[in-house]
Short mmCIF file of C-alpha atoms in Angstrom, two decimals:
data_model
loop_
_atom_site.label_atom_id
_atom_site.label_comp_id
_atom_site.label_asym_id
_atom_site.label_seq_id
_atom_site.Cartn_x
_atom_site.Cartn_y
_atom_site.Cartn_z
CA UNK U 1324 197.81 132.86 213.99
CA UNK U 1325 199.25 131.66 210.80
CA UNK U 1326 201.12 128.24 210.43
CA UNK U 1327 205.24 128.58 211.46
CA UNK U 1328 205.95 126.49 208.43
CA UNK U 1329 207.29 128.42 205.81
CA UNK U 1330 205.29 128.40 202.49
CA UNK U 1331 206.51 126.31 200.05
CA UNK U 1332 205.13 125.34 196.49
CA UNK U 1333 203.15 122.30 196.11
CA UNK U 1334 204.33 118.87 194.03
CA UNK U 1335 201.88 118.43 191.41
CA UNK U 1336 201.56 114.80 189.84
CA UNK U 1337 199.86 114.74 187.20
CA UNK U 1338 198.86 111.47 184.36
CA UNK U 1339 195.59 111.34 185.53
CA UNK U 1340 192.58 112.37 182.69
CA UNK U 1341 189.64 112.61 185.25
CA UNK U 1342 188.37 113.62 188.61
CA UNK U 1343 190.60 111.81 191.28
CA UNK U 1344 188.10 110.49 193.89
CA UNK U 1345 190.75 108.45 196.40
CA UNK U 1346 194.40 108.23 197.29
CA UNK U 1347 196.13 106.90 200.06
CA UNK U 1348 199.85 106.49 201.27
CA UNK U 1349 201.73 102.85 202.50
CA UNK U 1350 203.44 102.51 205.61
CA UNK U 1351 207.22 102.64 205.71
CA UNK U 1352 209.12 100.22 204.13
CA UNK U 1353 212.92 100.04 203.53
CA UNK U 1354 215.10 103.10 203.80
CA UNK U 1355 211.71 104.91 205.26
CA UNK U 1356 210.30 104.80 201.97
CA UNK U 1357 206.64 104.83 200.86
CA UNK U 1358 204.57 105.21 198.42
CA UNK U 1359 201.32 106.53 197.12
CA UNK U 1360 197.98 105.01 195.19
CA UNK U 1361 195.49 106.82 193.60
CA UNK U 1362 192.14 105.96 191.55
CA UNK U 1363 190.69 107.78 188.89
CA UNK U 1364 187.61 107.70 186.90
CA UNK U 1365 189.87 107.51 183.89
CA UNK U 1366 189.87 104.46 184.62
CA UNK U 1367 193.91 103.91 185.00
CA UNK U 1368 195.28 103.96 188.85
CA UNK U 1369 198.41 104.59 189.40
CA UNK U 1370 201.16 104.21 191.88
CA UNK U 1371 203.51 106.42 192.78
CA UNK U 1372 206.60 107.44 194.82
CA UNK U 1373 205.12 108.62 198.36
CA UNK U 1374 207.46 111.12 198.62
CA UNK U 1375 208.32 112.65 195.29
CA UNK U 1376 205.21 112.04 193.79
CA UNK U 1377 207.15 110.00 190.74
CA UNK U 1378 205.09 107.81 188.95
CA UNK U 1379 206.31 103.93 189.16
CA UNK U 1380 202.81 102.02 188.31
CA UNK U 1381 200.01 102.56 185.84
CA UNK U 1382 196.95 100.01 186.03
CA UNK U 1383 195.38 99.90 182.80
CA UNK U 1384 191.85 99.47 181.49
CA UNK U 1385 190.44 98.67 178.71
CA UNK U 1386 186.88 98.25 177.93
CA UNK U 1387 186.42 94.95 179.25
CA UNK U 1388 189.85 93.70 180.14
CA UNK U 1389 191.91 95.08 183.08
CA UNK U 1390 195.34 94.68 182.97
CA UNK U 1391 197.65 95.66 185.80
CA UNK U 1392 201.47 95.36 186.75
CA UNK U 1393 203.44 95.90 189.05
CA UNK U 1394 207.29 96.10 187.66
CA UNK U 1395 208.94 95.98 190.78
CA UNK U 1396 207.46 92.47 192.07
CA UNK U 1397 206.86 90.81 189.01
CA UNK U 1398 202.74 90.83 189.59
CA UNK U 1399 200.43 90.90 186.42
CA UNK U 1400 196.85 90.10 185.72
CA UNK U 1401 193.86 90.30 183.38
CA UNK U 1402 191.08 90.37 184.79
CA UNK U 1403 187.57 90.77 183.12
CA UNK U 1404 185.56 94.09 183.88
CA UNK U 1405 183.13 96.41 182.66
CA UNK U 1406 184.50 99.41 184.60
CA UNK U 1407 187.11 100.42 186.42
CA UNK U 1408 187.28 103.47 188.80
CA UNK U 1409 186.98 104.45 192.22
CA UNK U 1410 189.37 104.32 195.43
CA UNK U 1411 191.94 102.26 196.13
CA UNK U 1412 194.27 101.80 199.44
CA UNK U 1413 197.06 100.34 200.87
CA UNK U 1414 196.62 98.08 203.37
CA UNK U 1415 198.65 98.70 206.71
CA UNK U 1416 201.76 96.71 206.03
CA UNK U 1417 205.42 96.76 205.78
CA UNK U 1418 206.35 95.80 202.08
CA UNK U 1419 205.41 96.99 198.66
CA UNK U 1420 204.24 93.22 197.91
CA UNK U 1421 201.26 93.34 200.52
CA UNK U 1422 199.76 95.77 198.78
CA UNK U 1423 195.64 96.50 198.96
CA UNK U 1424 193.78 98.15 195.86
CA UNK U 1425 190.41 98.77 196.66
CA UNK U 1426 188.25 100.61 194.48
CA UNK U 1427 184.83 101.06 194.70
CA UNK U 1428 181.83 101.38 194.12
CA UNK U 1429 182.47 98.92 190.71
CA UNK U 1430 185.66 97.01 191.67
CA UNK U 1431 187.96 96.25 194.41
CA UNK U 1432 191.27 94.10 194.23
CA UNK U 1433 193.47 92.18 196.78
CA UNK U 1434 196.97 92.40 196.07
CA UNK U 1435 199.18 90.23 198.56
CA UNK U 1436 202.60 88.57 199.05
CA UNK U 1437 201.58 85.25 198.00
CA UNK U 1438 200.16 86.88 194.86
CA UNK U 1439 196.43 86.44 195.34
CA UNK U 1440 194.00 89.08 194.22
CA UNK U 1441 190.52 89.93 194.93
CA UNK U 1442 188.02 91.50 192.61
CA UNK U 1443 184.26 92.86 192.59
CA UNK U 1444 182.66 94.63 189.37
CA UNK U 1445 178.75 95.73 188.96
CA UNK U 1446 176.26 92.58 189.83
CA UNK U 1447 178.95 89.88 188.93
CA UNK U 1448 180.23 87.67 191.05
CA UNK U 1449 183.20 89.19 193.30
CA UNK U 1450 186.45 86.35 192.72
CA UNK U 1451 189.65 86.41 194.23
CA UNK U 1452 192.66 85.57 191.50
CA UNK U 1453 196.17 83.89 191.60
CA UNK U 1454 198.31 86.97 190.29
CA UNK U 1455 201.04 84.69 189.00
CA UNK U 1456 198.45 82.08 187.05
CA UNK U 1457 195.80 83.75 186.47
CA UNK U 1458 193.56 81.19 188.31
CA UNK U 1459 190.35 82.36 190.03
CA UNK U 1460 190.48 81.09 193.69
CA UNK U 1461 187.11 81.93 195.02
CA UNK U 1462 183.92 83.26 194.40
CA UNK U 1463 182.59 85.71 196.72
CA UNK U 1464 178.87 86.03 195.77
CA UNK U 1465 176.85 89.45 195.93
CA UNK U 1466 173.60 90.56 194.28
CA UNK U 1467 174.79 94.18 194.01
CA UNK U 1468 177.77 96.43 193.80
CA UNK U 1469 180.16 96.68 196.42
CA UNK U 1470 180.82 99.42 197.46
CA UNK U 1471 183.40 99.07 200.39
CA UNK U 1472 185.97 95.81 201.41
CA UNK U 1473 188.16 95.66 203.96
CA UNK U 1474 190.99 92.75 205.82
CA UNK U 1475 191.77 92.77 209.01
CA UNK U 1476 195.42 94.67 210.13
CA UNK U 1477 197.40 91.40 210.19
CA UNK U 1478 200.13 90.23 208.28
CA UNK U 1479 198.35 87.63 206.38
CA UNK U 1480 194.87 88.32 206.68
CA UNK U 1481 192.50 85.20 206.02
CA UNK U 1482 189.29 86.99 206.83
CA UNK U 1483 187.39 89.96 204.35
CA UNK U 1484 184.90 92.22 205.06
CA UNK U 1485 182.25 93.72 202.02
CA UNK U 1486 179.47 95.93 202.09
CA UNK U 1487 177.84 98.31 199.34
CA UNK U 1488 174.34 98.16 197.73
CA UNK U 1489 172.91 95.43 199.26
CA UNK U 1490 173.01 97.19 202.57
CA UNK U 1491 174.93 94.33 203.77
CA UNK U 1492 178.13 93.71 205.97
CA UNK U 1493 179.68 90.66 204.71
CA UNK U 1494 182.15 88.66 206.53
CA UNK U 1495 183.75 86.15 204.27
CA UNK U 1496 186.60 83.06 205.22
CA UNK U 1497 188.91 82.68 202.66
CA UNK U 1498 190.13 79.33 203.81
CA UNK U 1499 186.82 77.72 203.97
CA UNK U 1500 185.40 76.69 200.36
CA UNK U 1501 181.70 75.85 200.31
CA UNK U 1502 178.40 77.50 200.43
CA UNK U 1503 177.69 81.47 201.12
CA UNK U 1504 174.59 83.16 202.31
CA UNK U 1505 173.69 86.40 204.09
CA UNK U 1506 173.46 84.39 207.72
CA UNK U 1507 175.19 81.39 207.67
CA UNK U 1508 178.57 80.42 206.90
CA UNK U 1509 177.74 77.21 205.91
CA UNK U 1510 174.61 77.59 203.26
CA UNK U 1511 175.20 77.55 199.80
CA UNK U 1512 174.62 80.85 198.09
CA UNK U 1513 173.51 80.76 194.41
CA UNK U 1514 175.03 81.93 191.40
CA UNK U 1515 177.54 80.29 188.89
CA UNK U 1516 180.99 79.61 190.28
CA UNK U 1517 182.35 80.42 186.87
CA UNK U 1518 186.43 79.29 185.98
CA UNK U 1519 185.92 76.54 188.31
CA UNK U 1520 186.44 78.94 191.03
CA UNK U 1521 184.76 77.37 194.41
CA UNK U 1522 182.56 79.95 196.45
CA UNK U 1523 183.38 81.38 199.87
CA UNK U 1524 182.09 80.61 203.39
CA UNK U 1525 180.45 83.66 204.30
CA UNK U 1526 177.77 85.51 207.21
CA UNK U 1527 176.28 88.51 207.95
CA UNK U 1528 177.16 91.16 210.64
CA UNK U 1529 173.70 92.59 211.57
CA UNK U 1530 171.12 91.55 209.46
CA UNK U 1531 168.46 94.45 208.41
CA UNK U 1532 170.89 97.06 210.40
CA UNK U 1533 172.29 99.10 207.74
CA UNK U 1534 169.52 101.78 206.29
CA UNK U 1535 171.60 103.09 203.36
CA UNK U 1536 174.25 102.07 200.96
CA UNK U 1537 177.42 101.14 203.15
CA UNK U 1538 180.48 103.35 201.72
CA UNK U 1539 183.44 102.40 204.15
CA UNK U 1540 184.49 99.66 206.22
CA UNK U 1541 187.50 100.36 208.83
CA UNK U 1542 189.02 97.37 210.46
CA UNK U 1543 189.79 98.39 214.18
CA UNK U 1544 193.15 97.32 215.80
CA UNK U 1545 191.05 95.06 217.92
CA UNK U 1546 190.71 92.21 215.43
CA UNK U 1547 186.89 91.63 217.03
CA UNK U 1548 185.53 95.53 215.65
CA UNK U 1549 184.68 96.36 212.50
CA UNK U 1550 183.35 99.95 211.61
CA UNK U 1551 181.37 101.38 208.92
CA UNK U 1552 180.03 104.30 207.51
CA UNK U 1553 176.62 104.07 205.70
CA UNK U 1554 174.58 106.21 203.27
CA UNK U 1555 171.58 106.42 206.17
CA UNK U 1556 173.94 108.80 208.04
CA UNK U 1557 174.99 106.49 210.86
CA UNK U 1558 178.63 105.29 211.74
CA UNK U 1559 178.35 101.79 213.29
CA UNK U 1560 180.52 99.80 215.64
CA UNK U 1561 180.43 95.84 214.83
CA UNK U 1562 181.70 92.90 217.50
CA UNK U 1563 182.72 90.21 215.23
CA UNK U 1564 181.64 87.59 218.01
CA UNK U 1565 178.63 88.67 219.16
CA UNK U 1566 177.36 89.79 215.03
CA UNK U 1567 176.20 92.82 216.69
CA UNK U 1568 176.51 96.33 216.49
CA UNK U 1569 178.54 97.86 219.61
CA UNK U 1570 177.41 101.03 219.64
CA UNK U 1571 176.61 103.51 216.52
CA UNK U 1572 176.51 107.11 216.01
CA UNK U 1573 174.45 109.38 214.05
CA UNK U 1574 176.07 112.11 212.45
CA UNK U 1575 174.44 115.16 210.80
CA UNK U 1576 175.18 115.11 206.72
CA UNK U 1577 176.14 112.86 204.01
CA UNK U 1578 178.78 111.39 204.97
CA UNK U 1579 181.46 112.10 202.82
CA UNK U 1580 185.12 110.09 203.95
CA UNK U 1581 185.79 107.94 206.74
CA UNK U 1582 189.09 106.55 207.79
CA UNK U 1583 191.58 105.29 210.31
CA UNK U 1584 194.44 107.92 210.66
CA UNK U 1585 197.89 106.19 212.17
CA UNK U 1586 201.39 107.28 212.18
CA UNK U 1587 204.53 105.22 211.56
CA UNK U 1588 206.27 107.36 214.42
CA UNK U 1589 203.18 105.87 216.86
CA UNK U 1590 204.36 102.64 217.14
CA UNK U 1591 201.14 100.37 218.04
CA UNK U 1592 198.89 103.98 217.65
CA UNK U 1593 195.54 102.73 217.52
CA UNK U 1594 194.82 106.01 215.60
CA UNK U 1595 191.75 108.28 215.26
CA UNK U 1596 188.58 107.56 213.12
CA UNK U 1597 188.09 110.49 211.13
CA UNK U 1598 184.76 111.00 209.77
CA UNK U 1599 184.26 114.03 207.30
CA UNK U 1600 180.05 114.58 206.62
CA UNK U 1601 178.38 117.76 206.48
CA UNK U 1602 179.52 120.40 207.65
CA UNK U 1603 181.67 118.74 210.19
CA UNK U 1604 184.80 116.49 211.41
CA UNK U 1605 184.08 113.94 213.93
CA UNK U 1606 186.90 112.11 215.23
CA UNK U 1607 186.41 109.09 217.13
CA UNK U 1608 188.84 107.18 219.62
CA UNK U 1609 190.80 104.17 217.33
CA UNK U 1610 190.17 101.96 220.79
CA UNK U 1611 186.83 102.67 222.71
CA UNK U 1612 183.81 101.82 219.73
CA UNK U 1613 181.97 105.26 219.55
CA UNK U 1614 183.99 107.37 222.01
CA UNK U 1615 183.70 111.01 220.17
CA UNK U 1616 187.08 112.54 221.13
CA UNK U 1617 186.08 116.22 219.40
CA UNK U 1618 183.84 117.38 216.46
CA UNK U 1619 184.56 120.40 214.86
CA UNK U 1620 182.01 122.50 212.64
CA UNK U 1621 182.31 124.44 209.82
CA UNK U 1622 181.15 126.61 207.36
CA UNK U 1623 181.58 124.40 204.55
CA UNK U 1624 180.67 120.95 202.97
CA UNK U 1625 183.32 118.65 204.29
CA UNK U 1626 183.79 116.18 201.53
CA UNK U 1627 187.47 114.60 202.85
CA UNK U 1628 189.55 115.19 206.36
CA UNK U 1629 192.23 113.48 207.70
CA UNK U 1630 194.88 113.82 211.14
CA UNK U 1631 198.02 114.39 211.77
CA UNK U 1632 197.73 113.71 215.42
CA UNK U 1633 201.84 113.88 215.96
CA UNK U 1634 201.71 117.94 214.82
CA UNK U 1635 197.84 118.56 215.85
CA UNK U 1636 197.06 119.24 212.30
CA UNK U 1637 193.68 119.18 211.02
CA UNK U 1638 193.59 119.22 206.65
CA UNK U 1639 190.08 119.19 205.23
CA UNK U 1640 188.73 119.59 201.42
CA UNK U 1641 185.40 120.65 200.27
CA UNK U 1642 182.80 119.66 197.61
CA UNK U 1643 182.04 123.65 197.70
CA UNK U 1644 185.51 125.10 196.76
CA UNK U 1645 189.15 123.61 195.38
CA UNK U 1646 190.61 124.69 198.86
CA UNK U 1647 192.52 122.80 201.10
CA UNK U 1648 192.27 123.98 204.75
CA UNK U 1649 194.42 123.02 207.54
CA UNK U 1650 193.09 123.59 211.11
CA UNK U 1651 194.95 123.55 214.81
CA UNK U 1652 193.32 120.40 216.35
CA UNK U 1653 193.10 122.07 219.97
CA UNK U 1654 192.25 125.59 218.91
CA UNK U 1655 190.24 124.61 215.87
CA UNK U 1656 191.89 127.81 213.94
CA UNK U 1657 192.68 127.71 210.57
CA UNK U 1658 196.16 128.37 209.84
CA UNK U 1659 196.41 127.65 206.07
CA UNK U 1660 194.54 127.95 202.74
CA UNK U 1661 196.11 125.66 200.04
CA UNK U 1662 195.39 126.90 197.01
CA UNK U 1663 195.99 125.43 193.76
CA UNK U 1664 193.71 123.05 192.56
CA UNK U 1665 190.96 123.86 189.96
CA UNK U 1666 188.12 121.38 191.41
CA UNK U 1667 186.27 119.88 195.01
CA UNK U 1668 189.15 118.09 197.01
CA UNK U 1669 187.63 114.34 197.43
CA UNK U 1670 190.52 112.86 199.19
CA UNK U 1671 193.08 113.50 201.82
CA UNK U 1672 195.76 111.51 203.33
CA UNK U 1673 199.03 112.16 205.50
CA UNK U 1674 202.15 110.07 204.66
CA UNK U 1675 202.95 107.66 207.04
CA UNK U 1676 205.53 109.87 208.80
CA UNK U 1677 202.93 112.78 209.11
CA UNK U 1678 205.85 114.93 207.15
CA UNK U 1679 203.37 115.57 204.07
CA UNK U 1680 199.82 114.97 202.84
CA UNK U 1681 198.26 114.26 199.73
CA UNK U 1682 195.10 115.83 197.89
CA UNK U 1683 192.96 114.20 195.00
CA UNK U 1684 190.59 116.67 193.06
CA UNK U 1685 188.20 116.90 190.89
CA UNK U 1686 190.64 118.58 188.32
CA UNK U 1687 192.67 115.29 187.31
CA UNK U 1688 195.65 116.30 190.03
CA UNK U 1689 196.91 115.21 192.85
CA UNK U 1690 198.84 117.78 195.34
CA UNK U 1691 201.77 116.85 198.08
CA UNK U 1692 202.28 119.72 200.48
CA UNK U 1693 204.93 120.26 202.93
CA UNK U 1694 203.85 119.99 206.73
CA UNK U 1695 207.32 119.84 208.31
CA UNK U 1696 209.62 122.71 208.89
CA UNK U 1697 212.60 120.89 207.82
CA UNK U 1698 213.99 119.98 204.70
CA UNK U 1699 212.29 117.45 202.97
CA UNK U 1700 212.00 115.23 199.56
CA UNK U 1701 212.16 117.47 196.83
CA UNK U 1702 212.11 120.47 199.08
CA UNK U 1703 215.57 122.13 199.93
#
């Protein structure tokens, strides 16, 4: 049975040089707009209209100096780097100015409404900035690259999670200056401050528990979980209180995306962790730690999946082909082949009102498809 929405041709953004390894949409701000961030190994991000695919934002890099804007709010910094590339993402909230660019594995960056911004690159020291002075707040200290970061879904989160080479889930306080170690909040952790930046208070969520290189954190609704995905094949459920793992799960492949799927038309949706590695989707319950709600298998090397859980829609990209398939969720049939792109798919994402989703490739592009019946954006 084939999809009952009409086909339609494909928005194409393109400005990007290299392969596009991450993109992700906003939730809904005013007038149900949103928009869209994407990394690239060219080493220039860029954000975007979520619906038209417009360009609005490029982040530049140069060498060793980043420098980033963001017109509409008035943000800018420069920020020392030896490389810039990776995945960036929104953080869940509801205006453009609390705004999360993570990219990984070199660099990550906190942008928020009281213009503060976070930053990891190679073996340095990770620091968190003041947009509008260019002061360095805080050193968070790490003796590899990071890989993954992640803040708890609040409206002004205090609290950061990092993890990466070191094989090590970080927690760090960002109100608490002072000493940082892999167990204790309250040690001091070596390493030069540097710009007279004061180190974080920092611990460790299960020492020794992590087997491989840590590639994605996921902060649960429940303020008290924490979930990531790790390069030893294993996704892992974390109680902040108890600094123990709740329950983990060991899937079969290299694990290739994991994320939190939620809908702006779910109010309070806890969502579904989707977890593309092998051959397979596994989507976990966004409340119960570890409950497997369905895993489908397929033929394929799943390198990126996400839900639509509103529609049932299942979209998945390969590191074998430049397809993108979409699935029936309670059928498991596949009811479209997206053709278009000229590389592997690395990245898919829905927009926050499930109405369209997003592909990054390999090929420098990214791709918005229809997946509403209706008219919609640029499609009459």
């Amino acid at each position: 049975m084939a999809s009952d929405i009409p086909k339609v041709v494909p928005l194409t953004c393109h400005g990007h040089s290299r392969p596009v390894p991450h993109l992700n949409f906003s939730s809904l701000v005013e007038d149900d707009q949103y928009y869209l961030i994407s990394a690239c190994k060219d080493n220039n991000p860029m954000l975007r209209d979520g619906i038209t695919g417009d360009w609005l934002v490029v982040i530049v890099s140069i060498v060793t100096n980043c420098l980033a804007k963001t017109y509409n709010s008035g943000l800018a910094l420069s920020l020392a780097t030896r490389e810039l590339y990776g995945k960036l993402v929104f953080r869940r909230t509801r205006t453009l100015q609390q705004l999360r660019l993570q990219i990984s594995p070199r660099m990550f960056y906190d942008f928020s409404y009281r213009g503060n911004i976070d930053g990891a690159a190679d073996t340095k020291p990770r620091k968190v900035w003041d947009t509008h002075t260019g002061e360095c707040l805080h050193t968070l200290q790490h003796s590899h690259i990071c890989r993954a970061v992640a803040f708890p879904i609040q409206s002004s989160p205090q609290i950061l999670a990092t993890g990466g080479f070191e094989k090590k889930l970080r927690i760090f306080d960002l109100t608490r200056s002072g000493g940082s170690n892999s167990s204790s909040p309250t040690s001091p952790s070596p390493g030069e401050n540097g710009n007279g930046a004061s180190p974080i208070t920092s611990y460790e969520i299960g020492p020794g528990a992590h087997g491989g290189t840590i590639k994605s954190i996921v902060w649960n609704q429940d303020y008290n979980i924490l979930t990531t995905a790790a390069e030893d094949r294993k996704v892992r459920w974390w109680d902040l209180r108890s600094r123990h793992p709740v329950i983990e799960y060991a899937v079969e492949g290299t694990i290739g995306s994991c994320e939190l799927n939620t809908l702006a038309t779910r109010p309070n949706d806890p969502g579904i962790l989707t977890v593309a590695a092998g051959k397979s989707v596994y989507l976990f319950d966004g409340v119960t730690p570890g409950r497997l709600l369905k895993k489908m298998d397929f033929r394929y090397e799943v390198a990126s999946a996400a839900v639509n859980n509103d529609t049932g829609r299942l979209v998945t990209g390969s590191a074998d082909d430049t397809w993108a398939r979409v699935y029936d969720l309670r059928t498991e049939e596949e009811l479209e082949v997206q053709k278009g792109h000229h590389g592997p798919i690395w990245s898919v994402s829905f927009s926050p009102d499930g109405k369209l989703y997003g592909t990054g490739s390999e090929d420098g592009t990214i791709k918005l498809w229809k997946a509403c019946r209706e008219p919609y954006g640029l499609w009459r």
